[in-house]
Amino acid sequence: MHDDHDDTFALDTLAIRAGHDRTHEQEHGEPIFPTSSFVYGSAAEAARKFSGEEPGNIYSRFTNPTVRTFEQRLAALEGGEQCVATSSGMAAILATALAFLQAGDEIVASRSLFGSTVSLFDKYLGKLGIVTRYVELGDLDAWQAAITPKTRLLFAETPSNPLSEVVDITALADLAHRHDAWLAIDNCFLTPVLQRPLDLGADLVIHSATKYLDGQGRAIGGAVVGPEEMLKELVGVVRTCGPCMSPFNAWIFLKGLETLGLRMKAHCENTLALAQWLEAQPEIARVHYSGLESHPQHTLAKQQQNGFGAVLGVEVKGGRDGAWALIDHSRLMSITGNLGDVKTTVTHPATTTHARLSDEQKAAAGISEGLVRIAVGLEALDDLKRDIRRGLDTLG
C-alpha cells in the first residue's frame, strides 16, 4: 500500500497493508533492516540528510525502514498523523514527559495506573521538579479541582488496570484544552480496534506494543501517536536520548498488527463469557469488567468503545489466601505479570505489578489483597473455567 492509499480503507485492511512501500526487490512481506547505519553516494548527500534538507535514513536509532513501516501503520490505525516508536511502553511515557514537560510543570493523572507509571511519575519525574497529582479516574470534578495554572498534561489509562474503570475521554479532553493542557491516553488495553482516543479529542495516544499489538508475548516495544507538529520534539527525544525500537521488534509488531482485529474480537467474546460465569461463582466477591451490566460505567464504555477488552479484575473471597489459591492451582493459565497474549495470564497485582506502591496508594487504586487479574486469552472457554474452578474448589 503506497502513501497515496485510499483513506476509506477499513481498519482491518490498514492493519495488514498500511506503511509498506516495497523496495526494488519487490518483496511481498515487510523486510527487516537489521543495520545500524546507512551509506551515502557522496559527502554532499550525507550532509543534506544529516541537516534534514533531504529526507532519508541516517542512523537506526531514529531512522530505520522497518521501524518506520510500523510507525506509519499504527498511525493509520489510530487515525493520527504520526507515530514515534520506542523501546518499551514505559519508554514511550518517559519520552512524552521529556518532550513536553519541564521543571515546575504538573501532571494530573488517574490513581488507576500501572504501578511502574506511578513510580516513573513520582520517583523519577519528581526528581526533575515535575509534580503529579492523582484523582479518581471517572470523577471529572476531581480532575477539574486538581488542575492548576502549572498543569501541562492530563494522563489516563481507560479502561484502567486492572479494575476496568472508564473515563469520558471527550469530556476529559475538553477539560484539558480549557486549561491549555494536553491529554494523553494509554490505549494498550483496547488498541485502535476497540477505541480511538484521538477521534474523541485526546492529543496523544500511548501504547505498550508489548501487549495486544504483538499479541503473542514475543517482544518489548512502545509507541506514541499524535499530530506531526506536536511530535517533532518527541522525535528529538528518541534521537538524542536513544529509547528506540529495534528493527526486529518492529517487524514482530507488524506481524502482530495483521491479526489484531480478529484477535481483539475473539478476546472480547471469551472475556465477556468468562466474566459472566465468574459473577455466578459463590467464591467470587466481585468481577471488575466494563462489559458487564453490573459495572457502574458500562453505559459509558459502550458509548466510546467498540468492545470491552480482555482484562478482568476478580475479587476472590478470603483475601490473599483465596487469591493465591486460585492462582496456584492453575494448570493452564500462565502465572506472569504480562498480558495481551493469546495465552491467558494470571497475576496477583498487590504483590507483582503494583507491589512498589505503598499500602495507601494500593488502597486508593482499589488494589486489594483478594484481587486477581486475569488477562483472558484465546483458549477454549470451558478449559479456562475448569482451570479456575480447580482453585476455587479448594476454598471450601
CSV table of C-alpha atoms in Angstrom, one decimal, residues 87-248:
chain,number,residue,atom,x,y,z
A,87,SER,CA,11.9,0.6,23.1
A,88,SER,CA,9.0,-0.1,25.6
A,89,GLY,CA,5.7,1.3,26.7
A,90,MET,CA,7.4,2.9,29.7
A,91,ALA,CA,10.0,4.5,27.4
A,92,ALA,CA,7.0,5.9,25.4
A,93,ILE,CA,5.7,7.6,28.6
A,94,LEU,CA,9.1,8.8,29.6
A,95,ALA,CA,9.8,10.2,26.2
A,96,THR,CA,6.5,12.0,26.3
A,97,ALA,CA,7.3,13.6,29.6
A,98,LEU,CA,10.8,14.7,28.5
A,99,ALA,CA,9.4,16.1,25.3
A,100,PHE,CA,6.6,18.2,26.7
A,101,LEU,CA,7.4,18.9,30.4
A,102,GLN,CA,10.0,20.8,32.3
A,103,ALA,CA,10.8,21.6,36.0
A,104,GLY,CA,7.8,23.3,37.6
A,105,ASP,CA,5.2,21.7,35.4
A,106,GLU,CA,2.5,19.5,36.8
A,107,ILE,CA,0.7,16.3,35.7
A,108,VAL,CA,-2.8,15.3,36.7
A,109,ALA,CA,-3.2,11.6,36.4
A,110,SER,CA,-5.6,8.8,37.4
A,111,ARG,CA,-4.9,6.9,40.5
A,112,SER,CA,-5.7,3.8,38.5
A,113,LEU,CA,-2.4,3.5,36.6
A,114,PHE,CA,0.1,0.7,36.0
A,115,GLY,CA,2.4,0.6,39.0
A,116,SER,CA,5.6,1.4,37.0
A,117,THR,CA,3.9,4.5,35.6
A,118,VAL,CA,3.2,5.8,39.1
A,119,SER,CA,6.9,5.1,40.1
A,120,LEU,CA,8.0,7.0,37.0
A,121,PHE,CA,5.9,10.0,37.8
A,122,ASP,CA,6.6,10.1,41.5
A,123,LYS,CA,10.2,9.0,41.8
A,124,TYR,CA,11.9,10.0,38.6
A,125,LEU,CA,9.9,12.9,37.2
A,126,GLY,CA,9.7,14.1,40.7
A,127,LYS,CA,13.5,14.4,40.7
A,128,LEU,CA,13.2,16.8,37.8
A,129,GLY,CA,10.8,19.0,39.6
A,130,ILE,CA,7.6,17.7,37.9
A,131,VAL,CA,4.7,17.2,40.3
A,132,THR,CA,1.9,14.7,39.7
A,133,ARG,CA,-1.5,14.9,41.4
A,134,TYR,CA,-3.7,11.8,41.4
A,135,VAL,CA,-7.5,11.7,41.1
A,136,GLU,CA,-10.3,9.1,40.7
A,137,LEU,CA,-10.4,8.2,37.0
A,138,GLY,CA,-14.1,8.7,36.4
A,139,ASP,CA,-14.6,11.8,38.6
A,140,LEU,CA,-14.4,14.8,36.3
A,141,ASP,CA,-14.9,17.2,39.2
A,142,ALA,CA,-11.8,15.8,40.8
A,143,TRP,CA,-9.8,16.3,37.6
A,144,GLN,CA,-11.0,19.9,37.5
A,145,ALA,CA,-10.1,20.5,41.1
A,146,ALA,CA,-6.6,19.1,40.7
A,147,ILE,CA,-5.7,21.3,37.7
A,148,THR,CA,-3.6,24.4,38.5
A,149,PRO,CA,-2.0,27.0,36.2
A,150,LYS,CA,1.1,24.8,36.2
A,151,THR,CA,-0.8,21.7,34.8
A,152,ARG,CA,0.5,20.8,31.4
A,153,LEU,CA,-0.5,17.2,31.0
A,154,LEU,CA,-3.5,15.0,31.9
A,155,PHE,CA,-2.7,11.3,31.7
A,156,ALA,CA,-5.1,8.4,32.0
A,157,GLU,CA,-5.5,4.7,31.2
A,158,THR,CA,-9.0,3.9,30.1
A,159,PRO,CA,-10.1,1.2,30.8
A,160,SER,CA,-7.9,1.0,33.9
A,161,ASN,CA,-5.5,-1.7,35.0
A,162,PRO,CA,-6.9,-4.0,36.5
A,163,LEU,CA,-10.3,-2.7,37.6
A,164,SER,CA,-11.7,-1.8,34.1
A,165,GLU,CA,-12.7,1.7,35.2
A,166,VAL,CA,-13.5,4.2,32.4
A,167,VAL,CA,-13.3,7.9,31.9
A,168,ASP,CA,-15.3,10.1,29.4
A,169,ILE,CA,-12.4,10.8,27.0
A,170,THR,CA,-14.2,13.6,25.2
A,171,ALA,CA,-15.1,15.4,28.4
A,172,LEU,CA,-11.6,15.0,29.8
A,173,ALA,CA,-10.1,16.3,26.6
A,174,ASP,CA,-12.4,19.4,26.7
A,175,LEU,CA,-11.3,20.0,30.3
A,176,ALA,CA,-7.6,19.7,29.4
A,177,HIS,CA,-7.9,22.1,26.5
A,178,ARG,CA,-9.8,24.7,28.5
A,179,HIS,CA,-6.8,24.8,30.8
A,180,ASP,CA,-4.2,24.8,27.9
A,181,ALA,CA,-3.1,21.3,28.8
A,182,TRP,CA,-2.7,18.2,26.7
A,183,LEU,CA,-4.5,14.9,27.2
A,184,ALA,CA,-2.6,11.6,26.8
A,185,ILE,CA,-4.5,8.3,26.8
A,186,ASP,CA,-2.8,4.9,27.4
A,187,ASN,CA,-4.7,2.8,24.9
A,188,CYS,CA,-2.8,-0.5,25.2
A,189,PHE,CA,-5.7,-2.4,26.8
A,190,LEU,CA,-8.1,-1.8,23.9
A,191,THR,CA,-6.0,-0.9,20.9
A,192,PRO,CA,-7.4,1.1,18.0
A,193,VAL,CA,-9.6,-1.8,17.1
A,194,LEU,CA,-11.8,-1.1,20.2
A,195,GLN,CA,-11.1,2.6,20.9
A,196,ARG,CA,-9.6,5.5,19.1
A,197,PRO,CA,-8.8,8.3,21.6
A,198,LEU,CA,-7.7,10.8,19.0
A,199,ASP,CA,-11.2,10.7,17.5
A,200,LEU,CA,-12.6,11.5,20.9
A,201,GLY,CA,-10.4,14.6,21.4
A,202,ALA,CA,-7.2,13.3,23.0
A,203,ASP,CA,-3.9,14.8,21.9
A,204,LEU,CA,-1.7,11.8,22.3
A,205,VAL,CA,-2.2,8.0,22.4
A,206,ILE,CA,0.4,5.9,24.1
A,207,HIS,CA,0.9,2.2,23.6
A,208,SER,CA,2.8,-0.7,25.2
A,209,ALA,CA,3.2,-2.5,21.9
A,210,THR,CA,4.4,-5.4,24.1
A,211,LYS,CA,0.7,-6.2,24.8
A,212,TYR,CA,-2.0,-6.7,22.2
A,213,LEU,CA,-0.2,-5.1,19.3
A,214,ASP,CA,2.1,-8.0,19.3
A,215,GLY,CA,-0.4,-10.4,20.9
A,216,GLN,CA,1.9,-13.3,21.5
A,217,GLY,CA,4.3,-12.2,24.2
A,218,ARG,CA,7.4,-12.1,21.9
A,219,ALA,CA,8.8,-8.6,22.0
A,220,ILE,CA,9.1,-5.4,24.0
A,221,GLY,CA,8.1,-2.0,22.5
A,222,GLY,CA,6.1,1.2,22.8
A,223,ALA,CA,4.7,4.0,20.7
A,224,VAL,CA,3.2,7.5,20.9
A,225,VAL,CA,0.7,8.6,18.2
A,226,GLY,CA,-0.4,12.2,17.6
A,227,PRO,CA,-0.1,15.3,15.4
A,228,GLU,CA,3.1,15.6,13.4
A,229,GLU,CA,3.9,19.1,14.6
A,230,MET,CA,3.4,18.1,18.2
A,231,LEU,CA,5.6,15.0,17.9
A,232,LYS,CA,8.6,16.8,16.5
A,233,GLU,CA,10.1,17.3,19.9
A,234,LEU,CA,9.4,13.7,20.8
A,235,VAL,CA,11.3,12.6,17.7
A,236,GLY,CA,14.1,14.7,19.1
A,237,VAL,CA,14.0,12.9,22.4
A,238,VAL,CA,14.3,9.5,20.8
A,239,ARG,CA,17.0,10.7,18.5
A,240,THR,CA,19.1,12.2,21.3
A,241,CYS,CA,18.3,10.0,24.3
A,242,GLY,CA,18.1,6.8,22.5
A,243,PRO,CA,15.0,4.9,23.7
A,244,CYS,CA,14.4,3.5,20.2
A,245,MET,CA,12.7,0.4,18.9
A,246,SER,CA,14.8,-2.3,17.3
A,247,PRO,CA,14.1,-3.3,13.7
A,248,PHE,CA,13.5,-6.9,14.6
